[in-house]
Coordinates of C-alpha atoms in Angstrom, one line a residue:
M819 CA 0.0 0.0 0.0
I820 CA 1.3 3.5 -0.9
D821 CA 2.3 5.6 2.1
L822 CA 1.2 9.0 0.9
P823 CA 2.4 10.9 3.9
Y824 CA 5.9 9.3 3.4
I825 CA 6.0 10.2 -0.3
W826 CA 4.7 13.7 0.5
S827 CA 7.6 14.2 3.0
I828 CA 10.1 13.2 0.4
F829 CA 8.5 15.5 -2.1
M830 CA 8.7 18.3 0.4
I831 CA 12.4 17.7 1.2
V832 CA 13.4 17.6 -2.5
T833 CA 11.4 20.8 -3.2
I834 CA 12.9 22.7 -0.3
D835 CA 16.4 21.6 -1.4
I836 CA 15.8 22.8 -4.9
V837 CA 14.2 26.1 -3.9
L838 CA 16.6 27.0 -1.1
G839 CA 19.5 25.4 -3.0
G840 CA 19.4 27.7 -6.1
D841 CA 22.5 29.5 -4.8
N842 CA 24.3 26.2 -4.7
A843 CA 24.1 25.8 -8.5
I844 CA 25.5 29.3 -8.8
V845 CA 28.4 28.5 -6.4
I846 CA 29.2 25.3 -8.2
A847 CA 29.3 27.0 -11.7
L848 CA 31.5 29.9 -10.4
A849 CA 33.9 27.5 -8.6
C850 CA 34.3 25.3 -11.7
R851 CA 34.5 27.8 -14.5
K852 CA 38.2 28.2 -14.1
L853 CA 38.9 24.5 -14.5
P854 CA 39.9 22.8 -17.8
L855 CA 36.9 21.5 -19.6
K856 CA 37.8 17.8 -18.9
Q857 CA 37.9 18.4 -15.1
R858 CA 34.7 20.3 -14.7
N859 CA 32.3 17.3 -14.6
I860 CA 34.6 15.6 -12.0
A861 CA 34.6 18.7 -9.8
I862 CA 30.7 19.2 -10.2
I863 CA 29.8 15.6 -9.5
F864 CA 32.3 15.1 -6.6
G865 CA 31.6 18.5 -5.1
S866 CA 27.9 18.2 -5.3
V867 CA 27.8 14.6 -3.8
T868 CA 30.3 15.5 -1.0
A869 CA 28.2 18.7 -0.2
I870 CA 25.0 16.7 0.0
V871 CA 26.5 14.0 2.2
L872 CA 27.7 16.6 4.6
R873 CA 24.4 18.3 4.6
I874 CA 22.7 15.0 5.5
V875 CA 25.0 14.7 8.4
L876 CA 24.2 18.3 9.5
T877 CA 20.4 17.9 9.0
V878 CA 20.3 14.7 11.1
G879 CA 22.2 16.6 13.9
A880 CA 20.2 19.9 13.3
I881 CA 19.0 20.0 16.9
Y882 CA 22.7 20.5 17.9
V883 CA 23.4 23.1 15.1
L884 CA 20.6 25.2 16.5
K885 CA 22.5 25.6 19.8
V886 CA 25.7 27.1 18.1
P887 CA 26.0 30.8 19.0
F888 CA 26.5 33.5 16.3
L889 CA 25.9 30.8 13.7
H890 CA 24.0 33.1 11.2
L891 CA 26.5 36.0 11.8
I892 CA 29.6 33.9 11.0
G893 CA 27.8 32.1 8.1
G894 CA 26.8 35.4 6.6
I895 CA 30.3 37.0 6.8
L896 CA 31.9 33.8 5.4
L897 CA 29.4 33.7 2.5
L898 CA 30.3 37.4 1.7
Y899 CA 33.9 36.4 1.6
I900 CA 33.2 33.6 -0.8
A901 CA 31.0 35.8 -3.0
C902 CA 33.9 38.3 -3.4
K903 CA 36.5 35.5 -3.9
L904 CA 34.5 34.0 -6.7
I905 CA 34.4 37.1 -8.9
I906 CA 37.9 38.3 -8.3
Q907 CA 40.1 37.4 -11.3
E908 CA 43.0 35.4 -9.9
D909 CA 45.3 36.0 -12.9
D910 CA 45.4 38.0 -16.1
N911 CA 46.3 34.9 -18.0
L912 CA 43.4 32.4 -18.2
S913 CA 45.5 29.6 -19.1
A914 CA 47.7 30.1 -16.1
V915 CA 44.6 30.2 -13.9
K916 CA 43.5 26.9 -15.3
E917 CA 46.9 25.3 -14.7
N918 CA 47.1 26.5 -11.0
Y919 CA 43.4 25.8 -10.2
T920 CA 42.6 22.2 -9.5
V921 CA 39.6 20.0 -8.9
F922 CA 40.6 20.0 -5.3
H923 CA 40.3 23.8 -5.1
A924 CA 36.9 23.8 -6.8
V925 CA 35.5 21.0 -4.6
R926 CA 36.8 22.7 -1.5
T927 CA 35.0 25.9 -2.4
I928 CA 31.8 24.1 -3.3
V929 CA 31.7 22.1 0.0
F930 CA 32.7 25.1 2.2
A931 CA 30.1 27.4 0.5
D932 CA 27.4 24.7 0.8
L933 CA 28.1 24.2 4.4
V934 CA 27.9 28.0 5.0
M935 CA 24.7 28.4 3.0
G936 CA 23.1 25.2 4.1
I937 CA 21.8 26.5 7.5
D938 CA 18.3 27.3 6.2
N939 CA 18.1 24.2 4.1
V940 CA 19.1 22.1 7.2
L941 CA 16.6 23.6 9.5
A942 CA 13.7 23.5 6.9
I943 CA 14.5 19.9 5.8
A944 CA 14.8 18.7 9.4
G945 CA 11.3 20.2 10.0
A946 CA 9.9 18.5 6.9
S947 CA 11.3 15.1 7.8
N948 CA 9.5 15.0 11.1
G949 CA 12.8 13.7 12.7
N950 CA 13.1 10.7 10.3
P951 CA 16.8 10.4 9.1
T952 CA 15.7 8.0 6.3
L953 CA 13.6 10.8 4.8
V954 CA 16.4 13.2 5.0
I955 CA 18.9 10.8 3.2
L956 CA 16.4 9.8 0.5
G957 CA 15.1 13.2 -0.1
L958 CA 18.5 14.9 -0.4
S959 CA 19.9 12.0 -2.5
I960 CA 17.1 12.6 -5.1
S961 CA 18.0 16.3 -5.2
I962 CA 21.7 15.5 -6.2
P963 CA 21.2 15.2 -10.0
I964 CA 18.9 18.2 -10.0
I965 CA 21.6 20.4 -8.5
I966 CA 24.3 19.0 -10.8
W967 CA 22.4 19.7 -13.9
G968 CA 21.3 23.1 -12.7
S969 CA 25.1 24.0 -12.1
K970 CA 25.9 22.9 -15.6
I971 CA 23.2 25.2 -17.1
V972 CA 24.6 28.2 -15.0
L973 CA 28.2 27.3 -16.0
W974 CA 27.1 27.2 -19.7
L975 CA 25.7 30.8 -19.2
L976 CA 28.8 32.0 -17.4
E977 CA 31.0 30.8 -20.3
R978 CA 29.0 32.9 -22.8
Y979 CA 28.2 35.8 -20.6
P980 CA 31.2 36.3 -18.0
I981 CA 29.4 39.4 -16.6
L982 CA 26.8 37.0 -15.0
S983 CA 29.5 36.1 -12.5
F984 CA 28.6 39.4 -10.8
V985 CA 25.0 38.6 -10.9
G986 CA 25.8 35.3 -9.3
A987 CA 27.9 37.0 -6.6
S988 CA 25.0 39.3 -6.0
V989 CA 22.7 36.4 -5.3
L990 CA 25.2 35.0 -2.9
A991 CA 25.5 38.4 -1.2
I992 CA 21.6 38.6 -0.8
T993 CA 21.6 35.1 0.7
A994 CA 24.4 36.4 3.1
S995 CA 22.3 39.4 4.1
K996 CA 19.4 37.1 5.0
M997 CA 21.7 35.1 7.2
L998 CA 23.0 38.2 8.9
I999 CA 19.5 39.5 9.5
E1000 CA 18.4 36.2 11.0
E1001 CA 21.2 36.5 13.6
P1002 CA 19.3 37.2 16.9
I1003 CA 21.8 40.0 17.9
I1004 CA 21.1 41.9 14.6
Y1005 CA 17.4 40.8 14.3
Q1006 CA 16.6 42.5 17.6
Y1007 CA 17.3 45.9 16.1
I1008 CA 15.7 45.2 12.7
N1009 CA 12.7 43.6 14.3
G1010 CA 11.1 42.6 11.0
R1011 CA 11.3 46.1 9.5
T1012 CA 11.4 45.5 5.7
D1013 CA 13.1 48.8 5.1
L1014 CA 16.0 48.0 7.3
E1015 CA 16.1 44.4 5.8
L1016 CA 16.4 46.0 2.4
I1017 CA 19.2 48.3 3.4
V1018 CA 21.2 45.4 4.8
C1019 CA 20.6 43.5 1.6
L1020 CA 21.7 46.3 -0.7
L1021 CA 24.7 47.1 1.5
C1022 CA 25.9 43.5 1.2
V1023 CA 25.5 43.5 -2.5
F1024 CA 27.1 46.9 -2.9
I1025 CA 30.2 45.9 -0.8
T1026 CA 30.4 42.6 -2.7
L1027 CA 30.4 44.2 -6.1
L1028 CA 32.7 47.1 -5.1
I1029 CA 35.3 44.7 -3.8
G1030 CA 35.1 42.6 -6.9
F1031 CA 35.4 45.7 -9.2
Y1032 CA 38.2 47.1 -7.1
F1033 CA 40.5 44.1 -7.2
N1034 CA 39.7 43.3 -10.8
S1035 CA 40.5 46.9 -11.9
I1036 CA 43.9 46.7 -10.0
R1037 CA 44.7 43.5 -11.9
Y1038 CA 43.6 45.1 -15.2
R1039 CA 45.8 48.1 -14.7
R1040 CA 48.8 45.9 -13.9
K1041 CA 48.3 43.8 -17.1
P1042 CA 51.2 44.5 -19.4
S1043 CA 50.3 46.4 -22.6

């Protein structure tokens, strides 16, 4: 007999991971765009699977994650750092970048960013699973191929329109702003005011893009004529 509540819970977990995990596809694409073509699929698959496995572990232990002080504050700051790092050009010579940038670097960035951004996912999925670890594992496992193909689409767009890397970084900055706002120390001053939330969001995006443009312009000026 079909267990409709069980199927519905799996559906909810997959949906939550896709909706809240849209930023993950952007991170994966940005992290892998500097790799040689042959190594991209390895980094995308290995990075995605590793990140999902770690998220499963975190979700199962979500009750302990909730007790970590300043979790959202630290996560928001780290995510802003990742957003800036992903749009700063590391070298003027693209071939040199590809030689020095390895699959390990890409996977490390993907996993680290996923752990930072996965707080909301972890809490939402933990709630949808009703405390059932089997649902968590099955639901997140189903979402793996969806995230992988989503990142490939984003990567395809980045290859043809490099300026989209700044759009991707802006999305990560917005995610970071939401994490900062959810930090109790900050939220007590914002207290649900949408105007202040918008200011924090725009400030995070502005700082991220400013840092990216600044460091990229320095490298452009140093480029030999």
